XYZ file of C-alpha atoms in Angstrom:
219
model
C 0.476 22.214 -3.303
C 1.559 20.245 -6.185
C 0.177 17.189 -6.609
C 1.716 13.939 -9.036
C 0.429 10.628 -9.721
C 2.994 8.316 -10.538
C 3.871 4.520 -11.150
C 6.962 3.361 -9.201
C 8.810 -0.097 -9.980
C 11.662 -1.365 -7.905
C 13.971 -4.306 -7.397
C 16.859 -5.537 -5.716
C 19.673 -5.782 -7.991
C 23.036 -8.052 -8.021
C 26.377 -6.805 -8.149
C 26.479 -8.654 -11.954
C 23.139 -6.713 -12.875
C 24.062 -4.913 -16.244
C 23.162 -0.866 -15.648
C 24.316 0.178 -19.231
C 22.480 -2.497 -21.139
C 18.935 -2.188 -19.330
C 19.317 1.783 -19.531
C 19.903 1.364 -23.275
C 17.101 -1.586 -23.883
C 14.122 1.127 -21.861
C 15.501 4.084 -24.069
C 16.423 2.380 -27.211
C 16.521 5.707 -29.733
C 14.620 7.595 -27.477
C 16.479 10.720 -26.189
C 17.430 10.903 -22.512
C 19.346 12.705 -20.362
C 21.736 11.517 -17.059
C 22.604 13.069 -14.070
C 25.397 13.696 -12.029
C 25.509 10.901 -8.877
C 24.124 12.197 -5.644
C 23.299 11.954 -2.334
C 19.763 12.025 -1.147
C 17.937 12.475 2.369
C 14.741 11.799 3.225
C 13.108 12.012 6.450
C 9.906 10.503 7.407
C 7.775 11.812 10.006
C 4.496 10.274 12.029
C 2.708 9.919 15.478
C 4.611 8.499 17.666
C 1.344 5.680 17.692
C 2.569 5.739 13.711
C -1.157 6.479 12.766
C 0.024 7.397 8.945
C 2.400 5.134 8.430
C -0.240 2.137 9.039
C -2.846 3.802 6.684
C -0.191 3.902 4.089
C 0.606 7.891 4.277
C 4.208 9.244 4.380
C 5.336 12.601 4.979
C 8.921 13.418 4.143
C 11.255 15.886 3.619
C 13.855 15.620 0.690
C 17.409 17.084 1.223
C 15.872 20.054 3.247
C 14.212 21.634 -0.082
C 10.808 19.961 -0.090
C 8.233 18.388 1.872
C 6.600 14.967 -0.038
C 3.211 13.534 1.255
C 2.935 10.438 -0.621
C -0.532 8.101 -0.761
C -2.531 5.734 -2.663
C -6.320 5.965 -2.718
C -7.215 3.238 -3.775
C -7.429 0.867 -0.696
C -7.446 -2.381 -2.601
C -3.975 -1.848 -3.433
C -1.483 -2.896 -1.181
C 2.025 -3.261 -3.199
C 2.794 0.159 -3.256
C 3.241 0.477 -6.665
C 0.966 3.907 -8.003
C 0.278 6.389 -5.413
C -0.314 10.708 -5.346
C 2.431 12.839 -4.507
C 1.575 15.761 -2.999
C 4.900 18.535 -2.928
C 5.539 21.829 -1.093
C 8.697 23.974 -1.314
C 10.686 24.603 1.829
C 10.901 27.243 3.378
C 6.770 26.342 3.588
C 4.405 28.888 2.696
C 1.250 29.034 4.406
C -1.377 28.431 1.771
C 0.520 25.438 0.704
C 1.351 23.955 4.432
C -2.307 24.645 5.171
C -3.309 22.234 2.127
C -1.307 20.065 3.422
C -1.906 19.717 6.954
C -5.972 19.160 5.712
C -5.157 16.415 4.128
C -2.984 15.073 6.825
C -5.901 15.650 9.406
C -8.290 13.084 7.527
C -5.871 10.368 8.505
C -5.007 11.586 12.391
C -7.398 10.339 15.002
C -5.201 11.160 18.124
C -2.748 13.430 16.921
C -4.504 15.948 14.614
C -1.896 18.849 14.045
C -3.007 22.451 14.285
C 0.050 24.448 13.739
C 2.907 24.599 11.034
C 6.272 23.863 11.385
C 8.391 26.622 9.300
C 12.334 25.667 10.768
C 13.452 22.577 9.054
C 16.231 21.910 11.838
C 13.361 21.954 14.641
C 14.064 17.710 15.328
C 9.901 17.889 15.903
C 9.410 17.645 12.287
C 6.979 19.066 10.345
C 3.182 20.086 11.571
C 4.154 18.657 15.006
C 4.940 15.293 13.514
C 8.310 13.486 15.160
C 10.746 11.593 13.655
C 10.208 8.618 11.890
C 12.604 7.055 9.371
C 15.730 8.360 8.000
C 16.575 6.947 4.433
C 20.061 8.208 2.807
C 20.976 6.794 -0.808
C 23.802 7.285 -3.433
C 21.349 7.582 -6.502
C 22.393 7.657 -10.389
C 19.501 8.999 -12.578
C 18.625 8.341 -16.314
C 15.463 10.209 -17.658
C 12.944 11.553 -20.101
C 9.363 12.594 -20.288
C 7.814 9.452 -19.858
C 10.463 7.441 -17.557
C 12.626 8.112 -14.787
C 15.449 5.067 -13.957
C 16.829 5.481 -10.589
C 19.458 3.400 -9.206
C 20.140 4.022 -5.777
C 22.694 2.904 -2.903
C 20.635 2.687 -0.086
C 22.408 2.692 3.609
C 21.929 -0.111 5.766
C 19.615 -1.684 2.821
C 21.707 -2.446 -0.616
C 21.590 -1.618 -4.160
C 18.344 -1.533 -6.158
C 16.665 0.168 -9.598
C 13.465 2.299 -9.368
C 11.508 2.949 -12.687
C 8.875 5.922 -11.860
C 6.545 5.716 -15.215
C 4.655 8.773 -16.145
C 3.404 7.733 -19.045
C 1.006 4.891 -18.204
C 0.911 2.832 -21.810
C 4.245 1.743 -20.906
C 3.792 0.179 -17.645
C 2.855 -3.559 -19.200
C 6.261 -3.280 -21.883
C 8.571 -1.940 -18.718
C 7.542 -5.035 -16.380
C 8.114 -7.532 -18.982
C 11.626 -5.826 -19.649
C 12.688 -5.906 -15.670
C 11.429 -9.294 -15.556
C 13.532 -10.827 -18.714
C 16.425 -8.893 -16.407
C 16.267 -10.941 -13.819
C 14.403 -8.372 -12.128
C 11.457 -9.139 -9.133
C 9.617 -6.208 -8.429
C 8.915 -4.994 -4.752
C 5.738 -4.113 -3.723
C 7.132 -1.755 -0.872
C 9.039 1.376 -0.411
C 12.273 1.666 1.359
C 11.008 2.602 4.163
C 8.998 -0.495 4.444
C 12.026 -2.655 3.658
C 13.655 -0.466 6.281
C 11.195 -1.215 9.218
C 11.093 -5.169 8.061
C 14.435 -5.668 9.026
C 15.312 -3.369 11.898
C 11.788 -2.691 13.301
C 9.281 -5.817 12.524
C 6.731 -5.094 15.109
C 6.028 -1.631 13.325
C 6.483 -3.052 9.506
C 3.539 -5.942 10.110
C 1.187 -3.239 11.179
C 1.705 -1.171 8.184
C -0.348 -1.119 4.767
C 1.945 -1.781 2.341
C 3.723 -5.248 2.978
C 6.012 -7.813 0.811
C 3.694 -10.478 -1.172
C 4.800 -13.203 1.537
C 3.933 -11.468 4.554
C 0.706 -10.041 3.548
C 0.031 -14.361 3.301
C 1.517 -15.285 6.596
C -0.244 -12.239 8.093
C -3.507 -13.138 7.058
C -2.987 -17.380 8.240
């Protein structure tokens, strides 16, 4: 099981929002590289009582090749922004779903899984997890070894940039670049800003919430 720390930025942006210029302010001379546009998949998976998704834990599976656990340790943080990715190729192997479903059981009161999950088209989901959240994007990607610029299409939510920073003496320079952009970060993930507008009830209860509901949730 591979695991990744990593620093995630994200915004909304405007149909006016200039791609070229921010990619080639956040490069500058720096070599990069750009890929092709695609389509991406992910599907989230919890209890049906959503016991991960409220202790901030998501398990997903990109475009059938991989299955993502994503969480933050550190419990004072609640924007969302830094969190460890933990990654297992699909088909899953057995040593590597095994890691994973121990880490899953330290969050699972009622539900504690006890079998994998091999057959991606099973509807069950993975380690006899259901169906969460489905989020499908049209994503453009600029990167190097320290950065990775997504900007991504997201169905049913709108356009936005994600800047995933790897190397961590950045972070301070990249935030004062989005923000002379026009650019407001968002201390959520998609599927946060998912659940906020078609499924409130669940969103509130989560971890990870927008700056203004974290204050009216806590009036």
């Amino acid at each position: 099981m591979q695991k990744d720390v990593e620093f995630e930025y994200k915004a909304k942006l405007t149909h006016s929002f200039d791609k070229e210029a921010f990619v080639g302010m956040l490069f500058k001379d720096n070599i990069y590289s750009r890929k092709a546009l695609n389509i991406v998949l992910d599907r989230y998976y919890d209890t049906p009582k959503r016991e991960l998704f409220v202790k901030g834990v998501f398990v997903r599976e990109r475009d059938g090749k991989r299955i993502e656990i994503k969480y933050s340790p550190n419990l004072e943080d609640k924007t969302h922004t830094s969190a460890d990715e933990y990654k297992c190729k699909l088909p899953l192997q057995e040593e590597c779903g095994m890691r994973m479903l121990k880490f899953l059981s330290n969050f699972l009161i009622d539900s504690i899984p006890t079998t994998l999950n091999y057959n991606t088209s099973e509807t069950s989901g993975h380690f006899g997890l259901s169906d969460f959240v489905k989020i499908k994007k049209k994503r453009l990607t600029y990167e190097n070894s320290d950065i990775t610029v997504c900007f991504d299409d997201v169905e049913m939510l709108g356009s936005f940039i994600e800047v995933e920073v790897r190397n961590l003496g950045l972070r301070n320079g990249i935030l004062q670049m989005m923000k002379n952009f026009g650019l407001k970060h968002i201390s959520t993930g998609y599927v946060e800003l998912y659940l906020r507008k078609y499924d409130y009830k669940t969103y509130i209860n989560g971890r990870h919430l927008l700056e203004e509901d974290r204050t009216s949730s806590r009036k």
